[in-house]
Tab-separated table of C-alpha atoms and ligand atoms in Angstrom:
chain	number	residue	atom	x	y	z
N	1	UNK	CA	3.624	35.125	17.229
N	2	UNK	CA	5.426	32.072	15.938
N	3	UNK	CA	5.681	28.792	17.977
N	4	UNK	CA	8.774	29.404	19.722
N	5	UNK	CA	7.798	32.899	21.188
N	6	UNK	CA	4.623	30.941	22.023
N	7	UNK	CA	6.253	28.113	23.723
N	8	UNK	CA	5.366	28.526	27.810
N	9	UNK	CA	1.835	28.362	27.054
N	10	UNK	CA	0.286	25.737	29.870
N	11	UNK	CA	-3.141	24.771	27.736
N	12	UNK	CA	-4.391	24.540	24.328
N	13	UNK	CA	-7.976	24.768	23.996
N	14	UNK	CA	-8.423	22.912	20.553
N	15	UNK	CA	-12.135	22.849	18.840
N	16	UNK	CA	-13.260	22.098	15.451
N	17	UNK	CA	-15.797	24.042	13.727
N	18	UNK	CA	-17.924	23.404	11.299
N	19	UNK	CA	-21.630	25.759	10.455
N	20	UNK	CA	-21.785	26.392	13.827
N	21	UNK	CA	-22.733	30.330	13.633
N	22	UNK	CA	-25.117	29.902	16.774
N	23	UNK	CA	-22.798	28.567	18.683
N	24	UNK	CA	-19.177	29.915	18.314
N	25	UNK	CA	-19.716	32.743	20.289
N	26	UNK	CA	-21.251	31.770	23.421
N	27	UNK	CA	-19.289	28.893	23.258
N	28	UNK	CA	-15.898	31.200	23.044
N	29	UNK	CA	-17.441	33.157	25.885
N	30	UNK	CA	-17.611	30.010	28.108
N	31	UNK	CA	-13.966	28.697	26.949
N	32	UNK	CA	-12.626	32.167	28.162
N	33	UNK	CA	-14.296	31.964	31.251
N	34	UNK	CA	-13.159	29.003	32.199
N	35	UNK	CA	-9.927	29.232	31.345
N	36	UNK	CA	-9.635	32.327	33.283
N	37	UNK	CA	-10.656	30.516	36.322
N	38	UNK	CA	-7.865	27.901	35.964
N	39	UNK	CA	-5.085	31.164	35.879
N	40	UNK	CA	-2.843	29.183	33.806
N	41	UNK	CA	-1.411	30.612	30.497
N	42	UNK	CA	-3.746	29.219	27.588
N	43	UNK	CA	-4.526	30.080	23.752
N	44	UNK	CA	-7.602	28.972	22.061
N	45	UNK	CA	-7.640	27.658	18.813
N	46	UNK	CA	-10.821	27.422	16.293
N	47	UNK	CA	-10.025	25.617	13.551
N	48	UNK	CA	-12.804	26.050	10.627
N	49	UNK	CA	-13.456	23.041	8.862
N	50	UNK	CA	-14.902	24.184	5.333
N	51	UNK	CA	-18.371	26.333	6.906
N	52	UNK	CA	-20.220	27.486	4.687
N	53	UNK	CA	-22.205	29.618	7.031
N	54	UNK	CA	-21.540	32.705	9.150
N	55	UNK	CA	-19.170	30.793	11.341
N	56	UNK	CA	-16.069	31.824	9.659
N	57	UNK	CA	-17.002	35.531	9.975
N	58	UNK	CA	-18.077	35.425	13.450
N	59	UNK	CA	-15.005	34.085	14.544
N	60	UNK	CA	-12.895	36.775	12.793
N	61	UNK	CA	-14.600	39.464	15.120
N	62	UNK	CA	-14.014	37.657	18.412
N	63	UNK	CA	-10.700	38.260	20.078
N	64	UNK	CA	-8.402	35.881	22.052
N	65	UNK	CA	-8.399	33.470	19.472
N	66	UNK	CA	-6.189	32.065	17.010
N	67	UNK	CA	-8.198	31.208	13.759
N	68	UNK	CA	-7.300	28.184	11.432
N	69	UNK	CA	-9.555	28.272	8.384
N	70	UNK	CA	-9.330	24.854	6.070
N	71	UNK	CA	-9.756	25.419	2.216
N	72	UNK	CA	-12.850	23.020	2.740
N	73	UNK	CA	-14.598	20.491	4.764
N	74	UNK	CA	-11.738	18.139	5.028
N	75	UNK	CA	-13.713	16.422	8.087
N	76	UNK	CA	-13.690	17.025	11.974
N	77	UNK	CA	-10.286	14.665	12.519
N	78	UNK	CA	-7.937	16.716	10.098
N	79	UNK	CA	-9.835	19.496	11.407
N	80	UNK	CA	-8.252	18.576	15.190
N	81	UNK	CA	-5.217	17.627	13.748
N	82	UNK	CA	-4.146	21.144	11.884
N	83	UNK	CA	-4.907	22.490	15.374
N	84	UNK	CA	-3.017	20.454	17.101
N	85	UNK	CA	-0.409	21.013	15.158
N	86	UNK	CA	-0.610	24.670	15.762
N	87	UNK	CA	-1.203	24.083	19.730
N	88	UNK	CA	1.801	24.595	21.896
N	89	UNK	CA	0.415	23.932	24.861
N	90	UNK	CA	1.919	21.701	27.641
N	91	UNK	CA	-2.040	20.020	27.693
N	92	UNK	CA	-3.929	20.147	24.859
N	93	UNK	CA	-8.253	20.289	25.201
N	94	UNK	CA	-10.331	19.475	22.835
N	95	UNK	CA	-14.208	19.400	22.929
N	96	UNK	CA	-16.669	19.765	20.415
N	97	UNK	CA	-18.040	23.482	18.855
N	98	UNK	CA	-21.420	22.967	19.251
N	99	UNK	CA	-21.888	23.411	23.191
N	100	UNK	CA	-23.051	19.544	23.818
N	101	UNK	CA	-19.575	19.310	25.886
N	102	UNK	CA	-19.166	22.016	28.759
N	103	UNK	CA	-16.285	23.814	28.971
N	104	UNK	CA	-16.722	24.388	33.008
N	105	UNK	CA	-15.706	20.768	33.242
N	106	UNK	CA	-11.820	21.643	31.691
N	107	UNK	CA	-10.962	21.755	35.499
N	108	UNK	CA	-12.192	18.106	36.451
N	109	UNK	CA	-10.321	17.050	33.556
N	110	UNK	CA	-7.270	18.561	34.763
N	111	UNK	CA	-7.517	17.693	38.421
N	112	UNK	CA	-7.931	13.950	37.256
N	113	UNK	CA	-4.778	14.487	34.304
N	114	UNK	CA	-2.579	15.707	37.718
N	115	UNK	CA	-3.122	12.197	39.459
N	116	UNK	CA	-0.564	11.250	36.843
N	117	UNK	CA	-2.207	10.138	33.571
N	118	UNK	CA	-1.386	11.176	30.271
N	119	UNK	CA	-4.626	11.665	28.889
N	120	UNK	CA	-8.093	12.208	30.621
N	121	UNK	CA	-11.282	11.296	28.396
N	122	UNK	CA	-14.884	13.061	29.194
N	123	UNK	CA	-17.674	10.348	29.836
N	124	UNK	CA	-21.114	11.663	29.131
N	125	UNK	CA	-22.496	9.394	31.691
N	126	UNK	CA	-26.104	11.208	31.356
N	127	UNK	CA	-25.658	11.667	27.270
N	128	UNK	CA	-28.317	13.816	25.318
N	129	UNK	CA	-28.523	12.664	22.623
N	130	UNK	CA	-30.894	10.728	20.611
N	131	UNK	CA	-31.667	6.983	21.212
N	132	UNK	CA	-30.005	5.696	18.015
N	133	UNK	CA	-26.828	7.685	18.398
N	134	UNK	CA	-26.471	6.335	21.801
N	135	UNK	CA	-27.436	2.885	20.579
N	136	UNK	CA	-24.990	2.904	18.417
N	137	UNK	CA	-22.380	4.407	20.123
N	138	UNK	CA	-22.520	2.392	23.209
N	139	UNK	CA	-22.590	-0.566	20.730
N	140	UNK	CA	-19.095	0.717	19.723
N	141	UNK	CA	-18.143	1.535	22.776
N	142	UNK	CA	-18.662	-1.931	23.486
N	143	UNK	CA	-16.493	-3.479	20.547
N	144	UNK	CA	-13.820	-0.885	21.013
N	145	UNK	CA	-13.241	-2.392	24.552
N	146	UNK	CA	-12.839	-6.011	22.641
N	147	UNK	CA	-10.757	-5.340	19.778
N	148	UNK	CA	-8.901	-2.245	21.139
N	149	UNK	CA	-8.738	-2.925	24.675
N	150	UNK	CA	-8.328	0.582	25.716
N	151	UNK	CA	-10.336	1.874	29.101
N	152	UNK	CA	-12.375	3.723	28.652
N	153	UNK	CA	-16.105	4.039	28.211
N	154	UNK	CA	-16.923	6.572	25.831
N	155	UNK	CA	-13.977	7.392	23.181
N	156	UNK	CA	-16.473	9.107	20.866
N	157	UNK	CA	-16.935	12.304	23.826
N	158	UNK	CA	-14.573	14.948	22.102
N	159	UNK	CA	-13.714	16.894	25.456
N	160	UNK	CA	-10.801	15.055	26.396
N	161	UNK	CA	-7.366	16.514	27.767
N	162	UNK	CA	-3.932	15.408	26.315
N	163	UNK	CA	-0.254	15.255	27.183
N	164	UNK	CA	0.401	17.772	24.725
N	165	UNK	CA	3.855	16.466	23.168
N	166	UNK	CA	2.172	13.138	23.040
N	167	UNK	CA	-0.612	14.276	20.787
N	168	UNK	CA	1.594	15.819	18.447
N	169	UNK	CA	3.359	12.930	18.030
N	170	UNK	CA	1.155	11.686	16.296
N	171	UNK	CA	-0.449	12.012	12.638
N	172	UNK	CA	-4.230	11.812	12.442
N	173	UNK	CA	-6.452	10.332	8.944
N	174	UNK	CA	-9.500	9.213	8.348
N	175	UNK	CA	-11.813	9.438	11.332
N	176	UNK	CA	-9.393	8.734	13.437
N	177	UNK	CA	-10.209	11.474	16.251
N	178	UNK	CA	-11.926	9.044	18.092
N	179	UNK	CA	-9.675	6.542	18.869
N	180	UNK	CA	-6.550	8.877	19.990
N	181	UNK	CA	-6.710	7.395	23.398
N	182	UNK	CA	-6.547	4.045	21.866
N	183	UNK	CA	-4.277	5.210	19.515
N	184	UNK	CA	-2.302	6.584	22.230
N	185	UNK	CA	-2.355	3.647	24.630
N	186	UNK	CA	-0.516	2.222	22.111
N	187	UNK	CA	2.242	4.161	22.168
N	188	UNK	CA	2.082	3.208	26.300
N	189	UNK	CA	0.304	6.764	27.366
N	190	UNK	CA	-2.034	6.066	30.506
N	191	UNK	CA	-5.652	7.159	30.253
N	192	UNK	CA	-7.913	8.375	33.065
N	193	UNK	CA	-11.323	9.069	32.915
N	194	UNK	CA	-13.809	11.515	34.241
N	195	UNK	CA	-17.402	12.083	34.381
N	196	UNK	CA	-18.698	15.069	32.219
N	197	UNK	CA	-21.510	17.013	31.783
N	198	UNK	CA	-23.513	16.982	28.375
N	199	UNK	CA	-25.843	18.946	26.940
N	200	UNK	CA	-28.528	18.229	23.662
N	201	UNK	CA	-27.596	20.333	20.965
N	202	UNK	CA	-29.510	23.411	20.825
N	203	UNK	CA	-28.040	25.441	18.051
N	204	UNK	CA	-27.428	24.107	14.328
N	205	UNK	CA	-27.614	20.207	13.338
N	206	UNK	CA	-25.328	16.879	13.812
N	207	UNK	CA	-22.879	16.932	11.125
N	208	UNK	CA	-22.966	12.740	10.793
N	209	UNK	CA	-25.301	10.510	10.041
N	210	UNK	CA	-25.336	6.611	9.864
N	211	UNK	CA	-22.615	6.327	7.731
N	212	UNK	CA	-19.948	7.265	10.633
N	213	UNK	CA	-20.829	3.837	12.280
N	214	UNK	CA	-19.410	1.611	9.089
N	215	UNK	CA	-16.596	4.470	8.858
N	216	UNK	CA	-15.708	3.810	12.591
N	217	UNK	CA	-15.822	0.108	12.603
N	218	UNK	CA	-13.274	0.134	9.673
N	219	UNK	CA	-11.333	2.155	11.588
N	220	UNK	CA	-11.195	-0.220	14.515
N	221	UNK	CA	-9.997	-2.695	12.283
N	222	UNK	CA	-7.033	-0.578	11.133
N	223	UNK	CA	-6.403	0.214	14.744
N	224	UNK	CA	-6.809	-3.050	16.064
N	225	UNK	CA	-4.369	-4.507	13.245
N	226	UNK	CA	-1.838	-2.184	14.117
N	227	UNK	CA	-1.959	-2.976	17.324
N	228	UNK	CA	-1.499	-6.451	17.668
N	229	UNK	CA	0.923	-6.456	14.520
N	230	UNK	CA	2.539	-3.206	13.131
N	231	UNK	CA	5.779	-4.125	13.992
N	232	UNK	CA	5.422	-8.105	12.972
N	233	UNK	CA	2.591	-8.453	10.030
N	234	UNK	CA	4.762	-11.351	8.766
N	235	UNK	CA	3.522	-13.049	11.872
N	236	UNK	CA	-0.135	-12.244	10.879
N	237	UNK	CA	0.141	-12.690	6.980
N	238	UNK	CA	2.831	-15.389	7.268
N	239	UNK	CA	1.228	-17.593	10.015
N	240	UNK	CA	-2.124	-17.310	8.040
N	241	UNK	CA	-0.776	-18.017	4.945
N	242	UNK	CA	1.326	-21.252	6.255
N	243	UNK	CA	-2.301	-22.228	7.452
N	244	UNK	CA	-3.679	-22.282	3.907
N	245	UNK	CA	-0.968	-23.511	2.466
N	246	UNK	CA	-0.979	-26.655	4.757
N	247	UNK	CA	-4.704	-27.331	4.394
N	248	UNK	CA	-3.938	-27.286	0.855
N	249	UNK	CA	-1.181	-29.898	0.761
N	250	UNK	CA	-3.197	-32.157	2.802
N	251	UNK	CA	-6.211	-32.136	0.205
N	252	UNK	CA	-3.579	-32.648	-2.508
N	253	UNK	CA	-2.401	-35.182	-0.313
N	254	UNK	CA	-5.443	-37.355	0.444
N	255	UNK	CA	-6.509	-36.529	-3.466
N	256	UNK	CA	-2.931	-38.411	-4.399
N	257	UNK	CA	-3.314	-40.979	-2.365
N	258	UNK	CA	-7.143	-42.091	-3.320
N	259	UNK	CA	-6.176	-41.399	-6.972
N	260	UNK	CA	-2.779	-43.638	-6.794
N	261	UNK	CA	-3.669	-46.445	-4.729
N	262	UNK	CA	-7.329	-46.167	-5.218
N	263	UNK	CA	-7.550	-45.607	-8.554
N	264	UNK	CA	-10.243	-42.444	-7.920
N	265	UNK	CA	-11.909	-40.468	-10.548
N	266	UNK	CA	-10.726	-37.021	-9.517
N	267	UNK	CA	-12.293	-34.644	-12.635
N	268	UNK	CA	-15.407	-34.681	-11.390
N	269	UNK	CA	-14.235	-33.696	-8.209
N	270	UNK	CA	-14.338	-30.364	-6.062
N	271	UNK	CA	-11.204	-31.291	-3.815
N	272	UNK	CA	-8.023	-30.856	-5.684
N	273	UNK	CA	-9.341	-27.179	-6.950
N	274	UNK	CA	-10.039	-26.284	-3.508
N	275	UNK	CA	-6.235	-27.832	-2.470
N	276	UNK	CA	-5.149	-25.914	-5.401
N	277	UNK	CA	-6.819	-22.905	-4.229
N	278	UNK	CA	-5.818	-22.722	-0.802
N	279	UNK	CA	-2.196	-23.089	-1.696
N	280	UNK	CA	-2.019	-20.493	-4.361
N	281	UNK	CA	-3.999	-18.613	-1.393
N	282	UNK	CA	-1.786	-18.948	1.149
N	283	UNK	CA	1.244	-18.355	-1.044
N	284	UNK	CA	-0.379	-14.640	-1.679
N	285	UNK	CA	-0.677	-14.535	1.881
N	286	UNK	CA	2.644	-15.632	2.420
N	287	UNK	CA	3.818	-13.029	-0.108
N	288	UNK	CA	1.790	-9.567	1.571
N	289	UNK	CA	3.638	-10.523	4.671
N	290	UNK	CA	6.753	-9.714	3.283
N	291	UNK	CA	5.990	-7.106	1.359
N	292	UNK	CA	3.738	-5.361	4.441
N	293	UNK	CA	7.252	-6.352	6.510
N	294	UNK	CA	8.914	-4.055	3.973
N	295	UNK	CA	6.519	-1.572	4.098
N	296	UNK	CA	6.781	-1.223	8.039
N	297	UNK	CA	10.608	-0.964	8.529
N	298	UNK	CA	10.155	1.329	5.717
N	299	UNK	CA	7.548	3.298	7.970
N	300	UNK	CA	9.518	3.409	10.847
N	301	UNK	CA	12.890	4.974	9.074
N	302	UNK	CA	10.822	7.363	7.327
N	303	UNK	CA	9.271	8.572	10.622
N	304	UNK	CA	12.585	8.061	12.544
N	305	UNK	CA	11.220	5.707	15.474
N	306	UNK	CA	10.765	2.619	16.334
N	307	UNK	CA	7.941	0.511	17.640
N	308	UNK	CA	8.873	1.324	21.094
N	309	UNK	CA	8.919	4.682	22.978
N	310	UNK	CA	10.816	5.783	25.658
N	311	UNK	CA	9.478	7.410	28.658
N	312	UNK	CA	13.061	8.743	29.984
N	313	UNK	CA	16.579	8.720	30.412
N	314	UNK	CA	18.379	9.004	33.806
N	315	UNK	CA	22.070	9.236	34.579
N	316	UNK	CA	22.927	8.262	38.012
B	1	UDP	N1	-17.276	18.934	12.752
B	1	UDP	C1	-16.255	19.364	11.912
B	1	UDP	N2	-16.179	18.848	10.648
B	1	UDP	C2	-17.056	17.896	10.190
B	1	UDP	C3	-18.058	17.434	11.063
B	1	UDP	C4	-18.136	17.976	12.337
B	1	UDP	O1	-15.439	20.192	12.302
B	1	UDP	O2	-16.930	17.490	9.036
B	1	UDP	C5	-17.378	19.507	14.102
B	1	UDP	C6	-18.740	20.088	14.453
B	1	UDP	O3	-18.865	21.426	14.074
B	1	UDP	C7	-18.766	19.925	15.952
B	1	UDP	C8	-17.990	18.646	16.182
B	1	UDP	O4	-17.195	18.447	15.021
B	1	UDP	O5	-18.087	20.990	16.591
B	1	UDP	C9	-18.901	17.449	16.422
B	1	UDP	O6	-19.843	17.332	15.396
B	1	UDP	P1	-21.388	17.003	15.695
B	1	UDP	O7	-21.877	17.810	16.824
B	1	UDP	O8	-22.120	17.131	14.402
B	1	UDP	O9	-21.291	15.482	16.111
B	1	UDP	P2	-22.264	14.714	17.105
B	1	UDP	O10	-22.377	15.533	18.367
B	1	UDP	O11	-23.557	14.618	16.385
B	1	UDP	O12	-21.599	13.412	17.345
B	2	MG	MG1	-22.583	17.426	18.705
């Protein structure tokens, strides 16, 4: 079936996979279950990111399923985004493959999505998980809210349902997975919230370790910058390059003045290499403002759109 026989289809369940051989079955089993309850066209999609373990043949002998095997571990974001670009759903799901989210809970998430958001996030109010993942998490959690501004509590649960044209609207790199409602919000989506179930991980091991946290905060940064100034970054790079550039002139300034009328002894002096310094640093500023300027309209053309999006167009 290709996508335009497919088109109809009301959900996409989308999970990502990766050495999860004691868990892909059951947790197809409980996917099918409950998406039988909802009696609502659906497809669900596996997508395999690089497993090395039985997973891959497991999955082959299951039915109702479409199978999306990566050439390697590419990580669990490009992992969501190859199946969402082979969901056609009109809502997309996505949870994780190793049974900690509870696919009974699809039907809260779409009861809350029908109040009129966009996208509904899972909150594992009663996580289990270890103490240091929820440490860290919540600690994110709690810096996302500052620098992203986006409402919800906890971006990093993967069950989550989507408008399903918005999410493939969008391109996904890095570790980017867990910021699509931030992401999103961007782009003027609304995002509800829910409370979900969680369970500890019985089968197989956590694929991260502390090195997410540094990945995710970098992230954030990227996120945060585009949010405040993807479609301006003259206005971030300019404005703090004018900055330096003025503290500079007013060392050079003072240095002038004590050396002119004050006859100063200047070599010996820190001041007018540091006036020096923050011109030369504010001109470079000054300089990857126009060129990120560039870069942005560029962006936009390339991808067609614009900085805005529309939500609809009436003729009366
Ligand atoms: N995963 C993946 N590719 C990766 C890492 C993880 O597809 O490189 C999948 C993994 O199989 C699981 C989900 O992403 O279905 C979440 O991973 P994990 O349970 O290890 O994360 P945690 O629950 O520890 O945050
Ligand atoms: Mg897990």
């Amino acid at each position: 079936m290709n996508n335009t026989e497919k088109r109809g289809i009301y959900l996409s369940v989308v999970v990502p996979i990766y050495n999860e051989e004691g868990n892909v079955k059951k947790l197809h089993e409980k996917i099918v279950e409950a998406c039988e309850d909802l009696n609502q066209s659906y497809e669900i999609i596996f997508v395999d990111d690089g497993s090395y373990d039985k997973t891959v043949e497991i999955c082959k002998s299951l039915s109702n399923l479409i199978f999306i095997e990566l050439r390697k571990n590419f990580g669990q974001t490009a992992a969501f985004d190859a199946g969402f670009k082979e969901s056609v759903g009109n809502v997309v799901v996505t949870m994780d493959g190793d049974l900690q989210n509870d696919p009974a809970d699809i039907s809260k998430l779409l009861e809350k999505k029908k109040e009129g958001y966009d996208i509904v996030s899972g909150w594992r109010f009663d996580r289990k998980d270890s103490f240091s993942k929820k440490f860290f998490s919540r600690t994110a959690d709690k810096l996302r809210k500052i620098l992203l501004k986006d409402s919800i509590h906890d971006s990093g649960c993967s069950l989550k349902v989507y408008d399903g044209d918005a999410l493939r609207g969008i391109d996904l790199f890095g570790e980017m997975h867990r910021f699509i409602p931030a992401i999103l919000e961007l782009d003027g989506y609304t995002v509800g919230e829910v409370k979900v179930s969680h369970h500890a991980r019985v089968s197989g091991v956590t694929k991260y370790n502390w090195k997410r946290s540094v990945k995710g905060f970098v992230d954030m940064v990227s996120i945060w910058f585009w949010r405040k100034y993807a479609s301006r970054p003259l206005h971030f790079f300019g404005g703090g390059g004018m900055l330096f550039i003025f503290f500079g002139m007013i060392i050079l300034v003072w240095m002038s003045v004590e050396k002119i009328f004050f006859d100063a002894a200047l070599s010996e002096r820190i001041w007018p290499l540091m006036g020096t310094f923050f011109i030369m640093l504010g001109v470079q500023f000054f300089v990857f403002g126009l060129l990120a300027d560039i870069v942005m309209k560029n962006y936009y053309k390339g991808q067609k759109r614009m900085n805005y999006t529309i939500k609809g167009v009436v003729e009366l």
